[in-house]
C-alpha positions as CSV (number, residue, x, y, z in Angstrom):
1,X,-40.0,8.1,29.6
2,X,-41.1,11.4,27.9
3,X,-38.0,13.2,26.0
4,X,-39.9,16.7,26.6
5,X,-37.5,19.5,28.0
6,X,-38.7,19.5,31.7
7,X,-38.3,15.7,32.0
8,X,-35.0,14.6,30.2
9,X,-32.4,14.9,32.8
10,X,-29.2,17.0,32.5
11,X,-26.8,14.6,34.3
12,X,-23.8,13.4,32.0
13,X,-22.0,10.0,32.3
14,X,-18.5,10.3,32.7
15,X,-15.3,8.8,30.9
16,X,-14.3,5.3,31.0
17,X,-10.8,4.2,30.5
18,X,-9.9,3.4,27.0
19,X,-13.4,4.6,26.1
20,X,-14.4,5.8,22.3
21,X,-16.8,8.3,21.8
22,X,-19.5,6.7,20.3
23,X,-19.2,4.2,23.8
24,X,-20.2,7.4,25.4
25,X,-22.6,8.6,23.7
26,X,-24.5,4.7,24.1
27,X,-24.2,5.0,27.4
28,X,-25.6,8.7,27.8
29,X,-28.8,7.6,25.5
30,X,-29.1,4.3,28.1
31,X,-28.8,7.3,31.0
32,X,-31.4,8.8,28.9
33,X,-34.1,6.4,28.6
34,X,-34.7,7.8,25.4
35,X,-36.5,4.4,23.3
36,X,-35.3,6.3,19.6
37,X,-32.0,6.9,18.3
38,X,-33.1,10.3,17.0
39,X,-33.6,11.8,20.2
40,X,-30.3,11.0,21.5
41,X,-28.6,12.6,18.2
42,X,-31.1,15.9,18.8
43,X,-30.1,15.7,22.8
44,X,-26.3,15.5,21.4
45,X,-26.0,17.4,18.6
46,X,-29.6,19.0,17.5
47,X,-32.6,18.0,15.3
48,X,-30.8,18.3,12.4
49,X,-27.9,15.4,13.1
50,X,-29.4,11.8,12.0
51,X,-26.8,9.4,12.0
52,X,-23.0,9.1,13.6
53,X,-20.3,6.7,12.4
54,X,-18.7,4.7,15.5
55,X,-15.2,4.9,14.0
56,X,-14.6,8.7,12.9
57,X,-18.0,10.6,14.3
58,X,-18.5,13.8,12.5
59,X,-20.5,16.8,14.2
60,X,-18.7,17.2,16.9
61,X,-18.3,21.1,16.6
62,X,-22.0,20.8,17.3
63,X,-22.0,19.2,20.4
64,X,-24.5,20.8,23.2
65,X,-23.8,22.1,26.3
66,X,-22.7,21.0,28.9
67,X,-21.7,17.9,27.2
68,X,-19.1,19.9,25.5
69,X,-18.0,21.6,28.6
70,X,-17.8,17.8,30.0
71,X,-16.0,15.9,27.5
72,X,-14.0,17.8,26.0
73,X,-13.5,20.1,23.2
74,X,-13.4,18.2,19.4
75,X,-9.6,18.0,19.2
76,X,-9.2,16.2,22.7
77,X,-12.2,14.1,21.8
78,X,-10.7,13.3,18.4
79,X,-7.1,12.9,19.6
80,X,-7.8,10.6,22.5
81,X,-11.4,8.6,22.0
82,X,-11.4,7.6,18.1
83,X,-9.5,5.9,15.1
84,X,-7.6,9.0,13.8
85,X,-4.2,8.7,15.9
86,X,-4.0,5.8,14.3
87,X,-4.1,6.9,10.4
88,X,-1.9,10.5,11.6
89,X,1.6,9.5,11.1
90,X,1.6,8.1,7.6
91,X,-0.5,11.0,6.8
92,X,1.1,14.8,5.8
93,X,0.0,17.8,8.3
94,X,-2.2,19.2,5.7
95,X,-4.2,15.9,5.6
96,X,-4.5,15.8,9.2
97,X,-5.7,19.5,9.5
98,X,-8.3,18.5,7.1
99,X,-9.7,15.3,8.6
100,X,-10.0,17.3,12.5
101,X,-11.8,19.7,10.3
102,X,-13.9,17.4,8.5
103,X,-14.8,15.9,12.1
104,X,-16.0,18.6,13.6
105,X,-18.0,19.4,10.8
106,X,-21.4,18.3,10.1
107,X,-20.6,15.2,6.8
108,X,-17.0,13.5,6.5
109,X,-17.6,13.9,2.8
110,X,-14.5,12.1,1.3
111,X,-12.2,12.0,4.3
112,X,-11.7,7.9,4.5
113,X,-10.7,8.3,0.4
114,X,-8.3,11.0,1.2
115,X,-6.6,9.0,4.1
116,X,-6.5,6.0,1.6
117,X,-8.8,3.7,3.3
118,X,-11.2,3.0,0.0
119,X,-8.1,1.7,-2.2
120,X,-6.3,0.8,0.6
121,X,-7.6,-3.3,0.1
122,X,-8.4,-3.6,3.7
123,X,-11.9,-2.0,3.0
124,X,-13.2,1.6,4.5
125,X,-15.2,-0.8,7.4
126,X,-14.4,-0.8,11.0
127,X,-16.7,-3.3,12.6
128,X,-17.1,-2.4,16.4
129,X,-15.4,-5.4,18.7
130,X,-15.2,-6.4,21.6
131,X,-13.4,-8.5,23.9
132,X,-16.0,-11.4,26.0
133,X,-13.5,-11.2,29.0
134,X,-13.6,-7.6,28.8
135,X,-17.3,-7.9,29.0
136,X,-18.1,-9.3,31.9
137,X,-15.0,-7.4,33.6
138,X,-16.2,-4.4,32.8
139,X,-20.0,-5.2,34.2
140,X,-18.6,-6.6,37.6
141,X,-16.4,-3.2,38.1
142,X,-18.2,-0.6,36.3
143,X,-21.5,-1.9,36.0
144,X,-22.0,-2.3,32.4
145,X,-20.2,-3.0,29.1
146,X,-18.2,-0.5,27.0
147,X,-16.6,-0.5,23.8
148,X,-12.5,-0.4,24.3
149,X,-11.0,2.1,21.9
150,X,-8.0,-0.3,21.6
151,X,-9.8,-3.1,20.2
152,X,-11.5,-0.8,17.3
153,X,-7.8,0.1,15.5
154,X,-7.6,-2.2,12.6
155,X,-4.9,-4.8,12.5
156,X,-6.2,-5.3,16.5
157,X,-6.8,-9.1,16.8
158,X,-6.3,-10.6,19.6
159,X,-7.3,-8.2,23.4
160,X,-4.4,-6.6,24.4
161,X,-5.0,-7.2,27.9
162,X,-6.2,-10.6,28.1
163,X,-4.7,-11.9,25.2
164,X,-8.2,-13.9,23.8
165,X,-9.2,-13.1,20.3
166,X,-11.7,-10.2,19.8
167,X,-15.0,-10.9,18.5
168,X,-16.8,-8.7,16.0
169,X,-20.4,-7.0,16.2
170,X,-23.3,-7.0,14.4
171,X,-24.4,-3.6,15.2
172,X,-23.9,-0.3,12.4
173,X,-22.7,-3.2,10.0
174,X,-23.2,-2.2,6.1
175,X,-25.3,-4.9,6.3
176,X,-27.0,-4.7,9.2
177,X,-29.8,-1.6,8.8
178,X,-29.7,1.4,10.1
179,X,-27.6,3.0,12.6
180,X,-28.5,2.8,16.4
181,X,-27.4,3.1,19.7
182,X,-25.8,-0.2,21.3
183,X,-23.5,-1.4,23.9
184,X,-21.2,-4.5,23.4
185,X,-23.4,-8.0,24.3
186,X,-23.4,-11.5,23.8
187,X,-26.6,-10.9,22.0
188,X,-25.0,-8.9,18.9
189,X,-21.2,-10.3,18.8
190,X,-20.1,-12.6,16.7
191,X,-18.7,-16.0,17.9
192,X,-15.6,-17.4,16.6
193,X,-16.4,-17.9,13.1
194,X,-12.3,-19.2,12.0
195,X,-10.1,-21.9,13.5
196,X,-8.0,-20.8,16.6
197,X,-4.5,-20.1,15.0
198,X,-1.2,-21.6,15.4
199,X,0.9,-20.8,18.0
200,X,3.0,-18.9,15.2
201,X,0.4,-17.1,13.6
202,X,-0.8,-16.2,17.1
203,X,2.1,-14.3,18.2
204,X,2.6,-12.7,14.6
205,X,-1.3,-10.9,14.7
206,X,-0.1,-10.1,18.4
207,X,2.8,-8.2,17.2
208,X,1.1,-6.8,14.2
209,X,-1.6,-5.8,16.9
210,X,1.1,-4.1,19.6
211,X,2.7,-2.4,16.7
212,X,-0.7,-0.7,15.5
213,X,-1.4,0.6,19.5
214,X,1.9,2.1,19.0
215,X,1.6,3.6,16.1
216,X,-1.9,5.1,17.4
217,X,-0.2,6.5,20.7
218,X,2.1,8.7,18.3
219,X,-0.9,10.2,17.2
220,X,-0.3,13.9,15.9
221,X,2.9,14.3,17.5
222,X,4.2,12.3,14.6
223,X,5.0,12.5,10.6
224,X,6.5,9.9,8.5
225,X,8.4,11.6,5.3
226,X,6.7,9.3,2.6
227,X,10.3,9.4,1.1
228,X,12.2,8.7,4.0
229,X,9.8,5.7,5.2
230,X,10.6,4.6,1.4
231,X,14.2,5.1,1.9
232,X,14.5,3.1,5.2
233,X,12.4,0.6,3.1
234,X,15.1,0.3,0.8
235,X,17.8,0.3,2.7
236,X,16.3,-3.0,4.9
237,X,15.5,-4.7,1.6
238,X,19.2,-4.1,0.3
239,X,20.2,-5.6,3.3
240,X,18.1,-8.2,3.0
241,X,18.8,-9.2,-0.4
242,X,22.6,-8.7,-1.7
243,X,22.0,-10.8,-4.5
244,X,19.2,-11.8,-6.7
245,X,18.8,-15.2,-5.1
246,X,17.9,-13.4,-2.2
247,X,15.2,-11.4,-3.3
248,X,13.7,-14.5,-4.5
249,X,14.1,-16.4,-0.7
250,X,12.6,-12.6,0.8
251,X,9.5,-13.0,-1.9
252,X,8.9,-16.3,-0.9
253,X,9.2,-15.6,3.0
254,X,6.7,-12.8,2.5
255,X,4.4,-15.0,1.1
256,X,5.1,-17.7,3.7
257,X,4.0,-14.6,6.2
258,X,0.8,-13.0,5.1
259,X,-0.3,-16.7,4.1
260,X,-2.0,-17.7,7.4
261,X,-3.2,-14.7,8.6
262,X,-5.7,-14.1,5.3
263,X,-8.4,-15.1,7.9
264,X,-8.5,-13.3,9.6
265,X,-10.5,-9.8,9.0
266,X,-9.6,-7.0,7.2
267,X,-6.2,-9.0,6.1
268,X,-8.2,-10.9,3.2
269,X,-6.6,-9.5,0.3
270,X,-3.0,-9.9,1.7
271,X,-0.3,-11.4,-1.1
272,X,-0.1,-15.1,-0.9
273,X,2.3,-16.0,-3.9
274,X,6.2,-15.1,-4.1
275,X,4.7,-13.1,-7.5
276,X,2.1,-11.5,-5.4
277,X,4.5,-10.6,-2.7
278,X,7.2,-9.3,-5.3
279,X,4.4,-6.9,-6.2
280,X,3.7,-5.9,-2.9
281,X,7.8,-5.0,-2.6
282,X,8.1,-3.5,-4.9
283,X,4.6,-1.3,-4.2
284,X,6.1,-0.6,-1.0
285,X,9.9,0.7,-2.0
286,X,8.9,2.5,-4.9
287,X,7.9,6.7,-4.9
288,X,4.9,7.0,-3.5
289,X,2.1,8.0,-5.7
290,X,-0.4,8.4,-3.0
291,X,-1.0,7.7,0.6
292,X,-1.2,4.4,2.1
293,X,-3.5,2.4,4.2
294,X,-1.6,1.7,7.9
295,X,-1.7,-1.6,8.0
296,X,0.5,-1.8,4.9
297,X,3.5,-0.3,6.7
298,X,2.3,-2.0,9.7
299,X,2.6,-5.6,7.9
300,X,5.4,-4.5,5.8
301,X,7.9,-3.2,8.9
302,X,6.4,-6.0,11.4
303,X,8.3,-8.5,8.7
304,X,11.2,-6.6,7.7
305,X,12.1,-4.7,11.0
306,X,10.0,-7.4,13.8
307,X,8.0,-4.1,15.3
308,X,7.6,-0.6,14.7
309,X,10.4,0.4,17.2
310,X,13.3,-0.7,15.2
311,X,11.5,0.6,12.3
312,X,11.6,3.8,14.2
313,X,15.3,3.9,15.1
314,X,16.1,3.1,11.1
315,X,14.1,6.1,10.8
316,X,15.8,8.2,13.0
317,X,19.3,7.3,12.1
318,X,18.5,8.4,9.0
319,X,17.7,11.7,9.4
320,X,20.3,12.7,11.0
321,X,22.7,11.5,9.0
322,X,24.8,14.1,7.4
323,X,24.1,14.2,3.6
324,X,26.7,12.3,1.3
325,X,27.8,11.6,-2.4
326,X,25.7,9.1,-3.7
327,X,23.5,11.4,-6.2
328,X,27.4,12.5,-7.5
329,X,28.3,9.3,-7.6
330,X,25.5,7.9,-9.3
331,X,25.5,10.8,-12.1
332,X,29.3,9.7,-13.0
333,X,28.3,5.9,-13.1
334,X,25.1,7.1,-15.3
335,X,27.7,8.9,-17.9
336,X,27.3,7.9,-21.6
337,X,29.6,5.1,-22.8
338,X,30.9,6.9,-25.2
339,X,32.3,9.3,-22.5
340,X,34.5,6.8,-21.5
341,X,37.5,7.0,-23.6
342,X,37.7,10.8,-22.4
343,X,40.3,9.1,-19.3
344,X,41.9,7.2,-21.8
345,X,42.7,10.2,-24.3
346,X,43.4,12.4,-21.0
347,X,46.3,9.4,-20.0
348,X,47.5,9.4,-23.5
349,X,48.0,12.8,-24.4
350,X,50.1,13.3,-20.8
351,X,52.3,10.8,-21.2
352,X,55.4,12.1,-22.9
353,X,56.4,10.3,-26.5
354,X,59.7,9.2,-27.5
355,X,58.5,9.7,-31.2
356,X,58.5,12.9,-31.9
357,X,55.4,13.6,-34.0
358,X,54.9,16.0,-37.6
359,X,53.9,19.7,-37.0
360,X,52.5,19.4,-41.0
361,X,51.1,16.2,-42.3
362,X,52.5,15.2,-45.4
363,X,48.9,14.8,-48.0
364,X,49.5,11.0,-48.3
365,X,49.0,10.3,-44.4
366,X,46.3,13.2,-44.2
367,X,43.9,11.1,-47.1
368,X,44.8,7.8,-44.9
369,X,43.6,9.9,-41.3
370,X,40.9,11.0,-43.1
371,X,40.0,7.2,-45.0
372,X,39.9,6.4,-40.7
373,X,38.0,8.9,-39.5
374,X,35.5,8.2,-42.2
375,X,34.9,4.6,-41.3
376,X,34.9,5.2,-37.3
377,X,38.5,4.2,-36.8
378,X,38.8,5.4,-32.8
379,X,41.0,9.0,-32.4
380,X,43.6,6.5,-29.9
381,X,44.1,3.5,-32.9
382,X,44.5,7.1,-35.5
383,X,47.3,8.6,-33.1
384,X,49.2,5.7,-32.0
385,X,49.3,4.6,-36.3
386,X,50.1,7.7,-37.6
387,X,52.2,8.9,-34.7
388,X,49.8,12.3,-34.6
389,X,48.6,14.3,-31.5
390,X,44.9,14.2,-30.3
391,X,44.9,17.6,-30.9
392,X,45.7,17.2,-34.8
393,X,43.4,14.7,-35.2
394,X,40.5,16.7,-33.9
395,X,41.9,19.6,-35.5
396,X,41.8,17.8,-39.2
397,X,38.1,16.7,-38.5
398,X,37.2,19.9,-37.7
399,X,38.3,20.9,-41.2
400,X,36.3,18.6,-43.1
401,X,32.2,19.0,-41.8
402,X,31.2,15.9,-44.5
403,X,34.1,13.7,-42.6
404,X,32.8,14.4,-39.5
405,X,29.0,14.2,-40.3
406,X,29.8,10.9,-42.2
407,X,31.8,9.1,-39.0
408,X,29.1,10.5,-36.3
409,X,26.4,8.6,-38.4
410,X,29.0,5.7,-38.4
411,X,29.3,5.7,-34.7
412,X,25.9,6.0,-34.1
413,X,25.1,2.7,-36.4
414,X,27.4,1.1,-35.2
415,X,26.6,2.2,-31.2
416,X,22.8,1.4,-32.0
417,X,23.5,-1.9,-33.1
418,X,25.4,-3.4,-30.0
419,X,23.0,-1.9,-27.6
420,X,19.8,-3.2,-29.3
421,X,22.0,-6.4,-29.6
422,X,22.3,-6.2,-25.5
423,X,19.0,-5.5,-25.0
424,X,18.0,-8.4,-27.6
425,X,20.4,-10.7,-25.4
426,X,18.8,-9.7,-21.9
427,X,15.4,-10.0,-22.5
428,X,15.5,-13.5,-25.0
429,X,17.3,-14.3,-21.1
430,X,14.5,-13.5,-19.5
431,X,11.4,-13.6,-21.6
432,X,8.6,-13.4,-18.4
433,X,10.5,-10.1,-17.3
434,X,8.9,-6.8,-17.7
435,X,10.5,-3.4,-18.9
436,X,11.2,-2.8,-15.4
437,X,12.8,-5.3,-14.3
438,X,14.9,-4.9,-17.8
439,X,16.2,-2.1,-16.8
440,X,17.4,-2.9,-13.2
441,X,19.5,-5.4,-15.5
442,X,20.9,-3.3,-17.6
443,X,20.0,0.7,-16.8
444,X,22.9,2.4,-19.1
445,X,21.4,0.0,-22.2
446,X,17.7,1.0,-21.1
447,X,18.4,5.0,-20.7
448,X,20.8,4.7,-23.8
449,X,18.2,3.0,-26.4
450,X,15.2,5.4,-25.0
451,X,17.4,8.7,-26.0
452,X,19.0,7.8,-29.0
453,X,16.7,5.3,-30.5
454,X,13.3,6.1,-28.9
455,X,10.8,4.3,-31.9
456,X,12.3,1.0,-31.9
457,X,13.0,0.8,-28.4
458,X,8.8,1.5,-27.3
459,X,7.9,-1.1,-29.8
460,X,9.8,-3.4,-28.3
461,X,8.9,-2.3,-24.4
462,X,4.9,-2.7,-26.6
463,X,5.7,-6.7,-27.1
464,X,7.0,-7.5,-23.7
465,X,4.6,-8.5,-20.6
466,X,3.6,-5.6,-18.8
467,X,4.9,-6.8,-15.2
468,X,2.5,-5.0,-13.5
469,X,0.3,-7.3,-11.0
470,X,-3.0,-7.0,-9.7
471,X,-4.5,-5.0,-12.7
472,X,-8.2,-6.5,-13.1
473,X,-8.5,-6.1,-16.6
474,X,-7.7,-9.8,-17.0
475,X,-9.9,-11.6,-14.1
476,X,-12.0,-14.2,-15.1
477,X,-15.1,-13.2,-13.1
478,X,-17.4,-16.1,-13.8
479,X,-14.9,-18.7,-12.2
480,X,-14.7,-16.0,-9.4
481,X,-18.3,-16.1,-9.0
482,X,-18.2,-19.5,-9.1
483,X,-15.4,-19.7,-6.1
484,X,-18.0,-17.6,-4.2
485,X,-21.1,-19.0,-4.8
486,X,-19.3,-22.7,-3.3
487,X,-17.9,-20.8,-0.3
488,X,-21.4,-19.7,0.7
489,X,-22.5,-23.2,0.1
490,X,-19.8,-24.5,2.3
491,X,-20.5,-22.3,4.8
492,X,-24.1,-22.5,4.9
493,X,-24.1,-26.6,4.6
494,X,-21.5,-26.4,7.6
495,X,-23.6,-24.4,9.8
496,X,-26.8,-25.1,9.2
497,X,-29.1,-28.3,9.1
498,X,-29.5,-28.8,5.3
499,X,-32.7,-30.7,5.6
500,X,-34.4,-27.6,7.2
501,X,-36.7,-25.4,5.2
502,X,-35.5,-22.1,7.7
503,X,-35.9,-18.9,6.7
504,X,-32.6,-16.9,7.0
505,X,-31.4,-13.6,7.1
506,X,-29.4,-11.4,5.4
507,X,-27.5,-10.5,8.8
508,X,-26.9,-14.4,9.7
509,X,-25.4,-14.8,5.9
510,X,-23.3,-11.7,6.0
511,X,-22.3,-12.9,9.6
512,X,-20.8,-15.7,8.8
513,X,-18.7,-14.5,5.7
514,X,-18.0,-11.1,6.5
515,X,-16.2,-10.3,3.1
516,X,-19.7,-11.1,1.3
517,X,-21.0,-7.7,1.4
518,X,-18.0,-6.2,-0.2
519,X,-17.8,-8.1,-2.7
520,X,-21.8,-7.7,-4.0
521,X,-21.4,-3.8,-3.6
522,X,-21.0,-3.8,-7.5
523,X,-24.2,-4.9,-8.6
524,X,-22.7,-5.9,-12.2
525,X,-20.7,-9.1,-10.4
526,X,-21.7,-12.5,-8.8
527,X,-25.1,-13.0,-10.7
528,X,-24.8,-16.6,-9.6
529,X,-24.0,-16.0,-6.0
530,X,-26.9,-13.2,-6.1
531,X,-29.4,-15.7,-7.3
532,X,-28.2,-18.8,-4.5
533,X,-28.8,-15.6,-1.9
534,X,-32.5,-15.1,-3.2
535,X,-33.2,-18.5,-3.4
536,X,-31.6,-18.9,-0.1
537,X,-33.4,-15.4,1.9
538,X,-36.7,-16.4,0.2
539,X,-36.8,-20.1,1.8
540,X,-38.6,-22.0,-1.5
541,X,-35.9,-24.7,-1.2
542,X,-33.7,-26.5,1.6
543,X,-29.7,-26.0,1.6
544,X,-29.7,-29.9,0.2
545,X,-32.2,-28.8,-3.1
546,X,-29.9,-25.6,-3.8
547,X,-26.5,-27.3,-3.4
């Protein structure tokens, strides 16, 4: 068909239910005829536009009329046909504004970085999917195939109307070439490439799938406090784990949860050791230092809370509860140690004495007070000896600056060496611990030794082990190499007839072991995996001769 002006029909196609945009806009370039995916983009959007992303399209400020007048203006589109909703109520208003902005305009330019999808672990990818019983439904009632947008959200596994596990497309892959125009097909979806899962790990994905549709339907209507998410975090984990034994079981059960569901894409890089998990606690309940990807909280509150409901009443109870005294309470269990004996010296000098005590201290007991205050003798052990008042006592050291300079350096000797004695005691206790989990031991010793004796304490924090997980500094990238250069052996020896001298491609590799591509993006890593790939695309040698 020609695409000039006088021939290219006008007529739009209409909404489907549960339709994304870029659904529609396949199905208009079908209506179209039009045999390039440039002309489609000039029909949509103009003869500048030459490429659209599937999961957040951009542009949409510049769609034509009538299409515009048709469809909708860019916030209804972008509210009810894409990903967004999804990645709005972890996100501040400001953010939001600015990715609706960033969509209508004509480049998203850093929006899936600023909605923490690129060091989220889950990847920036949304591979299109679809559902095969959804296919041929949709043919036999509407006459042709269309992608659903609730199968697109990530953390969606399994179709949540006919309950079958979604398949994943080849099509606008990072992989795959360029972008283009397609509708979902048994041609271009990818058949089961993992085991059917347990009846267990079934029905967790399902719930971690029903509590991501719910947390889309809130949309924009909704805004999660980053510290009130963290506090309700906190609150469950308490909860959870009265005692340190606990914490160790909840690590453990963590682990024993994201375990089996590591198949399943994007939940690859899940935690699958109690260490690993404790990492991912603690990431979770500490202040947040940037925004997170959604299917963090999603996993996180689908074990703690079950589903994002009871999540949601934790939430609400806790906003409107009034506020309380725990920040004055927790500044008068902080106080200095040394503050302690205030009560003590309060209780004393109340209490009537029976003795009655010297108005003018005879020079014999005034050199022995003195002789005491000089070697740290406390003020109580002085008053009850000597039968003096609190007041005389502090009155006499007042008088004598050299006393008083001489005892504070005593008490501060003597105060420095019991707490770097407790903190020598705690840590020889736990010598795999880190700094941080020191000082949930002992807080008053960690606060105490970092005012008051600042140099020895940071050489000491400078020999303990870091306890921070998943830094890479320490990865040993050859044996990682190694461990992925045998998985594309297995895979390839398990699929393939090894005798064979076939030709593959780059899109049947990536196909079958869908984390590949991410993992050669850094063109630094993998040489051995890179070189079973060439060996492999060029065909010089059967799988049996490379393995």
């Amino acid at each position: 068909m020609s695409n000039s002006s006088t021939s290219t029909p006008t007529a739009l196609v209409r909404w489907l239910e549960d339709e994304t945009f870029y659904s529609l806009c396949c199905r208009q370039h079908c209506f179209l005829g039009n045999l390039d995916t440039s002309s489609t983009l000039a029909w949509l959007f103009g003869a500048k536009c030459y490429a659209m992303a599937h999961d957040f399209p951009c542009n949409l400020s510049s769609l034509k009329s009538p299409a515009a007048a048709c469809w909708g203006s860019p916030l209804s589109i972008i509210q009810e046909h894409t990903l967004l909703p999804m990645f709005c109520p972890f996100q501040s208003e400001e953010r939001i504004q600015a990715a609706i902005k960033t969509m209508a305009s004509p480049n998203l330019g850093a929006m899936k970085y600023s909605l923490g999808l690129l060091t989220g672990r889950f990847g920036a990818e949304h591979p299109l999917k679809a559902c095969p019983i959804c296919i041929t439904e949709d043919r036999a009632t509407h006459g042709v195939a269309y992608w659903h947008l609730s199968h697109q959200y990530p953390g969606i596994t399994f179709c949540p109307v006919h309950g079958s596990l979604i398949r994943e497309s080849t099509v606008n892959r990072q992989w795959s070439g360029t972008f283009r125009w397609a509708l979902p097909s048994e041609n271009h979806v990818i058949k089961g490439t993992v085991s059917p899962p347990t009846a267990t790990v079934e029905r967790t994905l399902k719930r971690l799938g029903a509590a991501a549709l719910e947390l889309a339907s809130y949309g924009h209507s909704a805004h999660f406090s980053p510290d009130s998410v963290r506090t309700v975090y906190k609150e469950a984990m308490h909860q959870l784990c009265v005692v340190p034994a606990e914490q160790v079981e909840a690590e453990a059960s963590l682990a024993e949860f994201m375990l089996p569901l590591q198949p399943y894409f994007p939940l690859s890089t899940l935690p699958t050791t109690p260490q690993k998990a404790a990492a991912f606690i603690a990431h979770m309940t500490r202040k947040p230092r940037s925004r997170y990807h959604p299917l963090k909280h999603l996993l996180f509150i689908t074990w703690l809370f079950g589903g994002l409901r009871p999540f949601m009443n934790a939430l609400d109870r806790l906003e409107d509860a009034p506020q309380d005294m725990t920040s004055v309470n927790t500044q008068i269990s902080n106080a200095p140690v040394e503050q302690s004996s205030i009560g003590n010296v309060v209780a004393h000098a109340t209490i009537p004495s029976k003795t009655p005590k010297p108005k003018k201290l005879i020079p014999q007991i005034r050199k022995s007070i003195l002789n005491c205050l000089q070697n740290g003798d406390s003020k109580n052990y002085i008053c009850s000896k000597y039968r003096v008042s609190i007041c005389t006592v502090n009155r006499l050291l007042r008088a004598e600056p050299l006393i008083q300079s001489a005892r504070t350096k005593k008490q501060q000797k003597t105060s420095i060496r019991m707490r770097r004695a407790e903190w020598t005691r705690i840590t020889n206790a736990n010598p795999d611990a880190g700094p941080k989990e020191i000082r949930s031991l002992s807080p008053k010793t960690y606060h105490w030794l970092y005012r008051n004796d600042k140099d020895w304490f940071l050489e000491k924090i400078r020999q303990m082990p870091s306890g921070r997980r998943g830094n890479y500094v320490n990865i040993n990238w050859a044996d990682r190499d190694r461990e992925l250069c045998n998985l594309v052996s297995d895979i390839l020896l398990k699929n393939y007839d090894t005798s064979a001298r076939k030709v593959l491609r780059r899109s049947d590799i990536f196909t079958l072991i869908p984390t590949l591509s991410r993992s050669l993006e850094n063109r630094d890593r993998y040489p051995e995996t890179r070189c079973l790939l060439k060996n492999i695309l060029d065909g010089n040698v059967s799988l049996t001769e490379l393995i």
